[in-house]
CSV table of C-alpha atoms in Angstrom, one decimal:
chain,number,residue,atom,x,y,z
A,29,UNK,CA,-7.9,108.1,-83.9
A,30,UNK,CA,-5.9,110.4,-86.3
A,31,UNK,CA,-6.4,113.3,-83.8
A,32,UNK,CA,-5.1,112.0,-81.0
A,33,UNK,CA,-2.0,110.6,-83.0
A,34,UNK,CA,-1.9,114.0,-83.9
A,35,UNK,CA,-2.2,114.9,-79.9
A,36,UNK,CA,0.5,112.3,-78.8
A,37,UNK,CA,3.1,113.8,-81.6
A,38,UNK,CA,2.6,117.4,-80.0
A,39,UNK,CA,3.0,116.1,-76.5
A,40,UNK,CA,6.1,113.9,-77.4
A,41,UNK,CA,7.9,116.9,-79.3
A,42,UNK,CA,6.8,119.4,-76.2
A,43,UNK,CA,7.7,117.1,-73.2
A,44,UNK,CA,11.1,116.7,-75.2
A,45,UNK,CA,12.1,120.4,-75.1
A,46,UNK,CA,10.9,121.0,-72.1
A,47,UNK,CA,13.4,118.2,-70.8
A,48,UNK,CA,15.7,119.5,-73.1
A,49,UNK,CA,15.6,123.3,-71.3
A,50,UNK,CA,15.7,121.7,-68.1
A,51,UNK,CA,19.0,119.6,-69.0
A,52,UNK,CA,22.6,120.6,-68.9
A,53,UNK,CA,23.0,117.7,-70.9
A,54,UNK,CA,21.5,118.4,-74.5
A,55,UNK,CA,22.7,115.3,-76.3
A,56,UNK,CA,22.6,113.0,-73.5
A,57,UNK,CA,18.8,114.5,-73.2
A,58,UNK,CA,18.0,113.8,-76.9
A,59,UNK,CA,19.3,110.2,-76.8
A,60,UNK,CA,17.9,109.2,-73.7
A,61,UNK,CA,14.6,110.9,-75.2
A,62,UNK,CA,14.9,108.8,-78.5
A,63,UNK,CA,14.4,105.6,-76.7
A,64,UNK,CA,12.5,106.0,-74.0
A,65,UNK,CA,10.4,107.3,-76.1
A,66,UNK,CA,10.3,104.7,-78.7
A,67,UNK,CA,6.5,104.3,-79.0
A,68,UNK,CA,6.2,107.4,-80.3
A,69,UNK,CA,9.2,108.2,-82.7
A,70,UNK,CA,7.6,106.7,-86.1
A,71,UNK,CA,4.6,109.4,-85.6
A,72,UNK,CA,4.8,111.8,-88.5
A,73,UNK,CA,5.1,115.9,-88.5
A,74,UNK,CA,4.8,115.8,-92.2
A,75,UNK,CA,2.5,114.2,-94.5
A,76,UNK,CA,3.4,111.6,-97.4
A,77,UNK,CA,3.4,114.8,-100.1
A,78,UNK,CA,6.4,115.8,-97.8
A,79,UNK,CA,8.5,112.9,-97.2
A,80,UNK,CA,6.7,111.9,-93.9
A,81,UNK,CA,9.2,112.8,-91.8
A,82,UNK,CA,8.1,111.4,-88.8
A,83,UNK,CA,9.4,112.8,-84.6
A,84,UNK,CA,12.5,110.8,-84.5
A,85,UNK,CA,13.8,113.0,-87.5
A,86,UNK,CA,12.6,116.4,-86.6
A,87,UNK,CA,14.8,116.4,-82.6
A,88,UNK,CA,17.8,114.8,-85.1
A,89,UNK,CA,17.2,117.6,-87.4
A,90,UNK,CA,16.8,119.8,-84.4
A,91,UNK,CA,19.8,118.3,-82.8
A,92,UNK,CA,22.1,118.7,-86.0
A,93,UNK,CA,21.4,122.6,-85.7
A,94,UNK,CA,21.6,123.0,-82.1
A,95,UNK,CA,24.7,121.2,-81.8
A,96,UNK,CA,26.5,121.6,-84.9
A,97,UNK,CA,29.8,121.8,-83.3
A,98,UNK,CA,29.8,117.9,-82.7
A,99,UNK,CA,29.8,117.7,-86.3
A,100,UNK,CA,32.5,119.6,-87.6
A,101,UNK,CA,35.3,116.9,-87.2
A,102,UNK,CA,35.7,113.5,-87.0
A,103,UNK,CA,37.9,110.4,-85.5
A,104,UNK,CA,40.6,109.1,-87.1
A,105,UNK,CA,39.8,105.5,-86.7
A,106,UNK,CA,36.2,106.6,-87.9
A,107,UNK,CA,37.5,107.9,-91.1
A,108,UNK,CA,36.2,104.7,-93.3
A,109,UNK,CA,32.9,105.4,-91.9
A,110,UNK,CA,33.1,109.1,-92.6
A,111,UNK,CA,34.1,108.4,-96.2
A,112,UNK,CA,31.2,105.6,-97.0
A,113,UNK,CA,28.5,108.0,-95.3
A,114,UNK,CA,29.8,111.0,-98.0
A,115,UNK,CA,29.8,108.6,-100.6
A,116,UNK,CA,26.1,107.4,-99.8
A,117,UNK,CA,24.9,110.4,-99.3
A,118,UNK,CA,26.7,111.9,-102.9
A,119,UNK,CA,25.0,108.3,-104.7
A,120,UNK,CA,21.4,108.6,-103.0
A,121,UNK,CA,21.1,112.6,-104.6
A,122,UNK,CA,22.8,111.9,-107.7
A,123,UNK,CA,19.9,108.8,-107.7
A,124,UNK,CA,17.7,111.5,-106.9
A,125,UNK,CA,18.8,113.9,-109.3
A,126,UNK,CA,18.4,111.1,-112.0
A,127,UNK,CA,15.0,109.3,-111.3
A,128,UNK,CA,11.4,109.9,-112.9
A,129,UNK,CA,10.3,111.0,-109.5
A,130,UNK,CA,12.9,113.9,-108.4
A,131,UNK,CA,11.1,115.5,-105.8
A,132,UNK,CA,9.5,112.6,-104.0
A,133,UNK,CA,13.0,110.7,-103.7
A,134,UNK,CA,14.9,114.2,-102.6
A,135,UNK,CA,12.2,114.2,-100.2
A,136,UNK,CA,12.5,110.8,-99.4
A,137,UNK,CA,15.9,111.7,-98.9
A,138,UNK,CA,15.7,113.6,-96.2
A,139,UNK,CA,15.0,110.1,-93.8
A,140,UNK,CA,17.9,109.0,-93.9
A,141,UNK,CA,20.6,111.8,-92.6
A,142,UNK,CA,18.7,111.3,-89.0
A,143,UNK,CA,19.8,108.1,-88.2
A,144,UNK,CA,23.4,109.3,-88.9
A,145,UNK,CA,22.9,112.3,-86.5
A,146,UNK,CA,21.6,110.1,-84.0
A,147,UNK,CA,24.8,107.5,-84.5
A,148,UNK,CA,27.1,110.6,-84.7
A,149,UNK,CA,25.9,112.1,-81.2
A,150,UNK,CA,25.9,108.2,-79.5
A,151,UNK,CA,29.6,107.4,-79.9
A,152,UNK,CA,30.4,111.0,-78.9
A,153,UNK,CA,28.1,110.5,-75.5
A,154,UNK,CA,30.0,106.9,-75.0
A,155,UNK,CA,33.5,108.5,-75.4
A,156,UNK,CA,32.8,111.2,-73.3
A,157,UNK,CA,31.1,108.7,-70.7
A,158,UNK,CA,32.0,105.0,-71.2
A,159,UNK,CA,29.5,104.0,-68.4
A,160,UNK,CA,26.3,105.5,-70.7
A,161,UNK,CA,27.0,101.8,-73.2
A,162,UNK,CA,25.5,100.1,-70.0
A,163,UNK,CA,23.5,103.4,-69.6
A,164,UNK,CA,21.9,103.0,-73.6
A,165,UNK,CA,21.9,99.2,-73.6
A,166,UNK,CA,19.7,99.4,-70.1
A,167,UNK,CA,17.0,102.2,-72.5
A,168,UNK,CA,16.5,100.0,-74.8
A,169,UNK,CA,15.8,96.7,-72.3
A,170,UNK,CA,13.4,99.2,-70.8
A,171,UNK,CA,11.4,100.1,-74.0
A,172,UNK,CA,11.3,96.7,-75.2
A,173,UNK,CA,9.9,95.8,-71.4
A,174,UNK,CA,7.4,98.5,-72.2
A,175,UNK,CA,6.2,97.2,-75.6
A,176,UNK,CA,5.9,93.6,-74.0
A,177,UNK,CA,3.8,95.5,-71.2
A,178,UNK,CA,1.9,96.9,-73.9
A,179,UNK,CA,1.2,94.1,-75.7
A,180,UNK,CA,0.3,92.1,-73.0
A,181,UNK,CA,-2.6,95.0,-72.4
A,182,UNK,CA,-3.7,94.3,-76.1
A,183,UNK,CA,-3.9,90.9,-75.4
A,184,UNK,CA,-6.5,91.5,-72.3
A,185,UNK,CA,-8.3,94.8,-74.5
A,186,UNK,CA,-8.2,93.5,-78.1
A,187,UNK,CA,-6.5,95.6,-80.5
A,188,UNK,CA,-8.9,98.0,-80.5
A,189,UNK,CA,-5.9,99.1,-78.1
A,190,UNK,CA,-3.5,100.4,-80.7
A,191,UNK,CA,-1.6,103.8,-82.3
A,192,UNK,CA,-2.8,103.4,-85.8
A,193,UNK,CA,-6.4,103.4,-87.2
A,194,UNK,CA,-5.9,100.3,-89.2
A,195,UNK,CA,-3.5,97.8,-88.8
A,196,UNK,CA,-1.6,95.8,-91.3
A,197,UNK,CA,-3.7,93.2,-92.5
A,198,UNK,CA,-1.4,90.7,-91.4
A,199,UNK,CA,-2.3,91.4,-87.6
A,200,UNK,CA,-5.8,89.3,-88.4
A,201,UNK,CA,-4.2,85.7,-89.6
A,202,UNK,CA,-7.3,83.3,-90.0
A,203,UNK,CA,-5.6,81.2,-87.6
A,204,UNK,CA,-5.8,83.8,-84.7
A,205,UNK,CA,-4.3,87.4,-83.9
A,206,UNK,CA,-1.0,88.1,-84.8
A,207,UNK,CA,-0.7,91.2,-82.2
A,208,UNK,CA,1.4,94.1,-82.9
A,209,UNK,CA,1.8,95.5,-79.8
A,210,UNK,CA,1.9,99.8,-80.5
A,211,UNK,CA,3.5,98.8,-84.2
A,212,UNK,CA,1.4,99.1,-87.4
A,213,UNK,CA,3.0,95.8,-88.6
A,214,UNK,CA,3.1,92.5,-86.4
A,215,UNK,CA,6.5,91.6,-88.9
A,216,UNK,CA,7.9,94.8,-87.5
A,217,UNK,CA,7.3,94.2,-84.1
A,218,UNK,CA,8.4,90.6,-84.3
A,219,UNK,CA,11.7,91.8,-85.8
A,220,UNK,CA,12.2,94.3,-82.9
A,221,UNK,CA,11.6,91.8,-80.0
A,222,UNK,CA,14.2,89.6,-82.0
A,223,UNK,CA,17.1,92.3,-82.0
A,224,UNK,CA,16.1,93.3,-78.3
A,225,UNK,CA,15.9,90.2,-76.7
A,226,UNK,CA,20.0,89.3,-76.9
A,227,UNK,CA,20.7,92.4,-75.3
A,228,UNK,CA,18.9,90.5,-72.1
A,229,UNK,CA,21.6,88.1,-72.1
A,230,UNK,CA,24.1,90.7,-71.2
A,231,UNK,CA,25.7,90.4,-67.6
A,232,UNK,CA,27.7,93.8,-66.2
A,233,UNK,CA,28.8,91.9,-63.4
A,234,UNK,CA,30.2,89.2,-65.1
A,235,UNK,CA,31.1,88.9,-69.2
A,236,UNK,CA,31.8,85.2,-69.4
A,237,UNK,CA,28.1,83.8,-68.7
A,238,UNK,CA,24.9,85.0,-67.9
A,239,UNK,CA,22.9,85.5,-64.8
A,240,UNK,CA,19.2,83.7,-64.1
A,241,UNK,CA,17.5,86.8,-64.4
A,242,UNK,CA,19.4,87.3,-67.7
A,243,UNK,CA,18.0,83.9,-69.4
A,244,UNK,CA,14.7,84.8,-67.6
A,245,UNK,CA,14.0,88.2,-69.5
A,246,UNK,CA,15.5,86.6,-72.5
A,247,UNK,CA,12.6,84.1,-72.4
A,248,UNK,CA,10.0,86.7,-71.8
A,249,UNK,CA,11.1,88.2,-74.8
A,250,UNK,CA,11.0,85.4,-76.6
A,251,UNK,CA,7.6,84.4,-75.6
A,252,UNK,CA,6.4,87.8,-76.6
A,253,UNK,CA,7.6,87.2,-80.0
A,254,UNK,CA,5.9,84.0,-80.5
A,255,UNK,CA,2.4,85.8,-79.9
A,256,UNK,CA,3.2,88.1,-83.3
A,257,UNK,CA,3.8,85.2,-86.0
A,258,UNK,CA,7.0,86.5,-87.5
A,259,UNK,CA,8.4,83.7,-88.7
A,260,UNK,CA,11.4,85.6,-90.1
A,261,UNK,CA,12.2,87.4,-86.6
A,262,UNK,CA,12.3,83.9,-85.4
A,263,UNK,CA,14.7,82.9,-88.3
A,264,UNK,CA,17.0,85.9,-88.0
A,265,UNK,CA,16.4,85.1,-84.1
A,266,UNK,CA,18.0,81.7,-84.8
A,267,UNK,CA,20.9,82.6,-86.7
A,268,UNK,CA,21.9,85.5,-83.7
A,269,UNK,CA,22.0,82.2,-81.6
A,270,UNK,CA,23.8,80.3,-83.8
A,271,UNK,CA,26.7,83.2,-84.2
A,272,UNK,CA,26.6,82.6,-80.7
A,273,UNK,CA,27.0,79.3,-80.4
A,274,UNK,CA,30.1,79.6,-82.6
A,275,UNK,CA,31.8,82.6,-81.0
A,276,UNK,CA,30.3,82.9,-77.4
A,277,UNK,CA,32.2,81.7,-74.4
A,278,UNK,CA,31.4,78.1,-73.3
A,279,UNK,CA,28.4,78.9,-71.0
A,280,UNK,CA,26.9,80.7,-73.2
A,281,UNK,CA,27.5,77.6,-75.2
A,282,UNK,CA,26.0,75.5,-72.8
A,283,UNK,CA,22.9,77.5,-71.8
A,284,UNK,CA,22.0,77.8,-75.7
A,285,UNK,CA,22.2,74.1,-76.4
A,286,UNK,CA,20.1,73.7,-73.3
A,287,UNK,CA,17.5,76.3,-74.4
A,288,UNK,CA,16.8,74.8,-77.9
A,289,UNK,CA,16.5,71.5,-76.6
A,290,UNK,CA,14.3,72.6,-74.3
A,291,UNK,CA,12.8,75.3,-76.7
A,292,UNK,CA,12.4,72.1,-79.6
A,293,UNK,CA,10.4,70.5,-76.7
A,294,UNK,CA,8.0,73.4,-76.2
A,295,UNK,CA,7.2,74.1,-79.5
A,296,UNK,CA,6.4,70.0,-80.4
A,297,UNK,CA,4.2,69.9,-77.7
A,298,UNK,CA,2.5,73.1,-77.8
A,299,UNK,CA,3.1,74.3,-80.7
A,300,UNK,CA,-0.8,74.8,-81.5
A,301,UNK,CA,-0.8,77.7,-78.7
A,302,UNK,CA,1.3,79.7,-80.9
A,303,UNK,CA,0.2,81.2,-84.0
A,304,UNK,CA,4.0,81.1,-85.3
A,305,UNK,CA,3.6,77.6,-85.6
A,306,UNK,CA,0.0,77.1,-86.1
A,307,UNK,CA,-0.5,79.5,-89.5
A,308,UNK,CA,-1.6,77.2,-92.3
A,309,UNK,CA,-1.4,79.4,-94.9
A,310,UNK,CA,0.2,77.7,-98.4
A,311,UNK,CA,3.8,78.2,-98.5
A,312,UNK,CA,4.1,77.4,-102.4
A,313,UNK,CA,1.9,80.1,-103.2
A,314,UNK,CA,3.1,82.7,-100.5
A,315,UNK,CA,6.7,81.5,-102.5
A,316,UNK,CA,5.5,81.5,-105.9
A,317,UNK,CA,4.3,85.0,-105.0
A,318,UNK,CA,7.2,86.4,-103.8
A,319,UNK,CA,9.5,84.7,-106.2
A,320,UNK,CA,7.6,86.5,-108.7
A,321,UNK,CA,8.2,90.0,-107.3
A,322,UNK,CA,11.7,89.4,-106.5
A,323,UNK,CA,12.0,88.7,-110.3
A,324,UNK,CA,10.5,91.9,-111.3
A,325,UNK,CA,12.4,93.6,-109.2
A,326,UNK,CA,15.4,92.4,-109.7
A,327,UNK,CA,14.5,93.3,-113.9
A,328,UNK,CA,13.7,96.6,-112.5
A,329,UNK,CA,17.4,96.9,-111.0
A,330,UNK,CA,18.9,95.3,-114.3
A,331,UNK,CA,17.1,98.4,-116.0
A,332,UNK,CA,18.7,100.8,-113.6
A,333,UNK,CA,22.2,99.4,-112.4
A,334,UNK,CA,23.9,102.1,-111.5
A,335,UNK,CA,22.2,104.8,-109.3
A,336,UNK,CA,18.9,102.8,-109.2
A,337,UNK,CA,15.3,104.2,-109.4
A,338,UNK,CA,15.7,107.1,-106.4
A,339,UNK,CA,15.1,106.6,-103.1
A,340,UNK,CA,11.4,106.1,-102.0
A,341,UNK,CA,10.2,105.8,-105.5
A,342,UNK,CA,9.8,102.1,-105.7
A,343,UNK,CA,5.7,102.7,-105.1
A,344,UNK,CA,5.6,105.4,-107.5
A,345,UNK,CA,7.9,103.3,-110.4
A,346,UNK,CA,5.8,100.1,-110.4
A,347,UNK,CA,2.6,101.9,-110.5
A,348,UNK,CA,3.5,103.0,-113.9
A,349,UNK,CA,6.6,100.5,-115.5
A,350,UNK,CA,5.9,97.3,-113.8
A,351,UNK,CA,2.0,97.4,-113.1
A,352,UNK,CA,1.5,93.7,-112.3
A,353,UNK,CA,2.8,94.7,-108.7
A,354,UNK,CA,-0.1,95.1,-106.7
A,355,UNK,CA,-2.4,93.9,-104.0
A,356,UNK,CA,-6.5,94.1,-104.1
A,357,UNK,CA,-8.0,94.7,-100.2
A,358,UNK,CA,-11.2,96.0,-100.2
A,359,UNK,CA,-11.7,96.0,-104.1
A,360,UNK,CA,-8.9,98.6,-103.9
A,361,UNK,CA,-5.8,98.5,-105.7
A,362,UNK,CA,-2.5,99.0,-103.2
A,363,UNK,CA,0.8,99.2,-105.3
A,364,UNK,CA,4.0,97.7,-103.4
A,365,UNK,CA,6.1,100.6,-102.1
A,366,UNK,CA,8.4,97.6,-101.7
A,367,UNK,CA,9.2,94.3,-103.1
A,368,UNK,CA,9.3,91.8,-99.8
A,369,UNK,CA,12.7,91.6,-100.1
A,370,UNK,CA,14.9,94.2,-98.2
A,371,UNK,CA,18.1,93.6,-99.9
A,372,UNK,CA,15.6,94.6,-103.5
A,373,UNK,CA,14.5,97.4,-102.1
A,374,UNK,CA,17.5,98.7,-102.0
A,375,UNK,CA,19.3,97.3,-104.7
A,376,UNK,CA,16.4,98.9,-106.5
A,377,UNK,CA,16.3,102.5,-105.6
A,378,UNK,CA,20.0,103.2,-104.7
A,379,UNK,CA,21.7,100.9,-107.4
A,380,UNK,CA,24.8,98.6,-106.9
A,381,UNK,CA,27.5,101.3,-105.8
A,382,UNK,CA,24.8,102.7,-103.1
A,383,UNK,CA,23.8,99.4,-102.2
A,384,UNK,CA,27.2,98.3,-101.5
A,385,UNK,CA,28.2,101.2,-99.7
A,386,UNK,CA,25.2,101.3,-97.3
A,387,UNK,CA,26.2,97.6,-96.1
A,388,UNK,CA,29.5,98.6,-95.7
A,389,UNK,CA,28.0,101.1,-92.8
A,390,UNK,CA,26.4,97.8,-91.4
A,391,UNK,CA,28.9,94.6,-92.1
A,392,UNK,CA,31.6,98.0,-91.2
A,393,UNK,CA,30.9,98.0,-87.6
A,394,UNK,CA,30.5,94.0,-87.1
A,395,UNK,CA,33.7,92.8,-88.8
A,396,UNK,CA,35.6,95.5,-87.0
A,397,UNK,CA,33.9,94.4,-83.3
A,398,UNK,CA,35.6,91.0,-84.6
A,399,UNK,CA,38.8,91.6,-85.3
A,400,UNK,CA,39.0,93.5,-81.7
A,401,UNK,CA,37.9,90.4,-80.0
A,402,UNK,CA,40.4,88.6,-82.0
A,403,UNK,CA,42.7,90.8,-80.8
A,404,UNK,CA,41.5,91.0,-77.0
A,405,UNK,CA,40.5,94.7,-77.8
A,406,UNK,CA,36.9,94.4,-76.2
A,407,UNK,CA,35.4,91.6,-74.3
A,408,UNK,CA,32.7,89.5,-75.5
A,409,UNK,CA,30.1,91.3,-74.7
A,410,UNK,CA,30.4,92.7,-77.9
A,411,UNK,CA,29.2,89.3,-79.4
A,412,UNK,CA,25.7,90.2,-78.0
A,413,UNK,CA,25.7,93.5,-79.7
A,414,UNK,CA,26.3,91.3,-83.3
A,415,UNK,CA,24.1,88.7,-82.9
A,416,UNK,CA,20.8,90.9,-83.1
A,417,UNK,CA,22.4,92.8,-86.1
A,418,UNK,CA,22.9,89.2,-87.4
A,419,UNK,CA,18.9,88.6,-86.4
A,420,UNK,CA,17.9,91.6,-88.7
A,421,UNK,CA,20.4,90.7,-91.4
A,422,UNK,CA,18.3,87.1,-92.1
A,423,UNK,CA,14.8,88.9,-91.2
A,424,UNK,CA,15.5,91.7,-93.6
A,425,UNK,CA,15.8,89.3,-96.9
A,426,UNK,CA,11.6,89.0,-96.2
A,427,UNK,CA,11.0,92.7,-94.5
A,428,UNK,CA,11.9,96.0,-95.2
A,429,UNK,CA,11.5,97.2,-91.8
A,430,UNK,CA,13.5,100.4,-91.7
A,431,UNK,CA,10.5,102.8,-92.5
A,432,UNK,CA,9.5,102.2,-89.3
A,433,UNK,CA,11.8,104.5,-87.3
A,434,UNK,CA,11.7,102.1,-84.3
A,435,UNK,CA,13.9,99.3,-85.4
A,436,UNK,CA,15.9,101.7,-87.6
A,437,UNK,CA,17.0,103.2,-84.3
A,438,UNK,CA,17.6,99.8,-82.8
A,439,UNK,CA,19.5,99.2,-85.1
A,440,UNK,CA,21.6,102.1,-85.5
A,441,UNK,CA,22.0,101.7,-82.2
A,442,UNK,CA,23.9,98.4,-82.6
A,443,UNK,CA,26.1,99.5,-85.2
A,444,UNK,CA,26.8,103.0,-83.0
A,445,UNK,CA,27.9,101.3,-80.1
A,446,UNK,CA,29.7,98.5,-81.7
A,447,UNK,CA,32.0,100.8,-83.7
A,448,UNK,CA,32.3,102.5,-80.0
A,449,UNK,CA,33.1,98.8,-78.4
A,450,UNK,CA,35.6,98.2,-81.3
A,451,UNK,CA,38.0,100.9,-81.0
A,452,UNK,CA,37.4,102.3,-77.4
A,453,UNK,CA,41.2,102.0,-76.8
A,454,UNK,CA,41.6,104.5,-79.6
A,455,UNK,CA,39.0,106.8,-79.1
A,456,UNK,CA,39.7,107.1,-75.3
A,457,UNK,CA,43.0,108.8,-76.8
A,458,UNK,CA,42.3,110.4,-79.9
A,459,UNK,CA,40.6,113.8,-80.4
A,460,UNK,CA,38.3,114.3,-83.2
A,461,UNK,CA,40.4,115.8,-85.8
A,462,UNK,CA,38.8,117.8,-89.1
A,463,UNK,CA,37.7,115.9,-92.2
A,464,UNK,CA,39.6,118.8,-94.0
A,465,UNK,CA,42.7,118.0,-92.0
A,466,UNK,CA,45.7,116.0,-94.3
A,467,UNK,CA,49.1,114.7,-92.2
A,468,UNK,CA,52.1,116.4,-93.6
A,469,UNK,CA,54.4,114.0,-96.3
């Protein structure tokens, strides 16, 4: 198994210069690349000593080099973002600088530039093509498409069909298979399906409602979900359909209402055929379990307010100040790199300023899409691209799911296209301009 995960990372990176010599296109080419090649991005070209960088942040590297240029100035209106991404970037090293694991967490470090490249080189592509949003939107229907196909293959094989030589243990519920299509995590995947099935509902042809085939794909999506067990993609799946219901037009409105009644129907009468509904596992204790690392962790922050414990260093830090933070499979003792809590994570490692600042780069882009559909400065369309950031915001307080490359680029994705959507009027007319640059007195 590990070599030919080591064989399917060389092909990926070769097939991706070798479309990348062929192109005239070198950014379109990588971006394209990115997602359809999404089953293969989270592979890693470095071991864990080394940060485990994995293929989607090599081509960014690569990209940032080869195409430095696109880097050298900035918008205007995208001057806030700009500013927060400097700021992060200063908190997460200074964090670094500071921790009891220094080289680990300036390794760990280097993960999260890429998806900053990749954002970077996706609203430049959009405002040099406004047609590629449909063109991006329709890559990612088609990868998600993919992992359905592939799932549906595990479902016929087993999961001795898969990428990784062991699975989360999570994929084996006593109450059935929890499958995780070509993810390591069946959470993951769920999470994934959740943020990619809204984009289904989005209709070119028409932006007030949307078409059969729309609700169709939507459901198939849906369906596909069920068969993992994430119960927190379903949550964070049901609060992107209430922000709907709130914001959407009226058929939206009406198709929604219709599809949970019908959905409520569904599940009471089979829910048994899904293992969503049908894990009997002891919520009190899976709480009481929880609730007790979210109280060590949130201690561990209290020790650490500031600049936190360093990026990627919460595996490291509990193995030696907070040792009661472990799991025993296989009479072996696994440390928590993380404390089933998103939002701890990174309250954690990057502190309260770098906390702050990193969800201004994701509640940024969302509050700024609404105020333009406030102001009839997009149409709402956009409210498709906030309702699976919305999904992931509820499905994060349960999963840190951002190691995995995959749904980081979803979800950088979003947040790229929706600070595209929100000021397309201005960026249609503005030239990037140099960060350097300061408007006379």
């Amino acid at each position: 198994m590990k070599s030919l995960m080591l064989g399917l990372t060389a092909l990926a990176i070769v097939i991706f210069f070798v479309c990348l010599l062929m192109s005239r296109q070198p950014r379109r080419t990588y971006l394209l690349f990115i997602l359809y090649a999404m089953p293969f991005i989270d592979m890693k070209i470095t071991p864990a000593q080394y940060g485990s960088l994995t293929v989607f942040d090599g081509l960014s590297y690569f990209m940032l080099f080869m195409n430095y240029k696109d880097f050298l100035s900035i918008f205007k209106v995208n001057r806030f973002y700009f500013i927060a991404f400097c700021s992060l970037v200063f908190l997460l090293i200074l964090g670094s600088l500071t921790s009891f694991f220094i080289t680990n967490s300036l390794l760990s470090f280097l993960s999260v530039i890429p998806v900053f490249i990749y954002g970077r080189l996706l609203i430049l592509e959009c405002v040099q093509d406004p047609e590629f949003l449909r063109k991006i939107t329709g890559a990612l229907k088609l990868t998600c498409l993919i992992s359905i196909g592939f799932l549906a293959a595990q479902m016929a094989v087993g999961l001795e069909l898969r990428f990784y030589s062991e699975l989360n243990q999570n994929a084996l519920d006593p109450n059935g298979i929890r499958y995780p299509g070509y993810f390591h995590d069946s959470q993951k995947f769920a999470q994934f399906l959740a943020m990619l099935s809204f984009l289904f509902l989005i209709n070119w042809k028409d932006a007030q409602k949307p078409a059969i085939k729309n609700l169709l794909l939507f459901l198939v999506v849906i369906g596909a979900m069920f068969l993992t067990g994430g119960r927190s993609a379903f949550l964070g799946l049901c609060t992107g359909l209430f922000f709907l219901l709130l914001f959407a037009g009226i058929h939206y409105k009406k198709y929604i209402i219709a599809g949970c009644l019908a959905g409520g129907i569904v599940i009471a009468l089979f829910s048994q055929s899904f293992i969503m509904f049908n894990r009997q596992d002891d919520f009190n204790d899976s709480f009481d379990f929880r609730a007790a690392i979210w109280r060590d962790a949130f201690s561990i922050y209290q020790n650490h307010p500031f600049l936190g414990i360093g990026i990627g260093n919460y595996k490291d830090f509990v193995s030696r100040y907070s040792q009661d933070q472990f799991l025993i499979l296989e009479n072996e003792i696994i440390w928590l790199d993380q404390p089933e809590n998103g939002y701890l994570k990174i309250l954690t490692e990057f502190g309260a300023p770098g906390f702050f600042v990193a969800f201004s780069l994701i509640l940024g882009p969302m509050i700024g899409a609404m105020r333009a559909w406030f102001k009839h400065q997009t149409d709402g369309r956009v409210m498709l691209l906030i309702a699976p950031v919305c999904s992931w915001l509820i499905s994060f307080i349960s999963l840190y799911s951002i190691t995995d490359r995959r749904n980081l680029v979803v979800l950088g994705t979003l947040l790229a296209l929706l600070i595209y959507s929100s000021n397309r009027l201005k960026l249609s007319h503005e030239s990037p301009v140099d960060p350097t640059y300061h408007e006379p007195v």
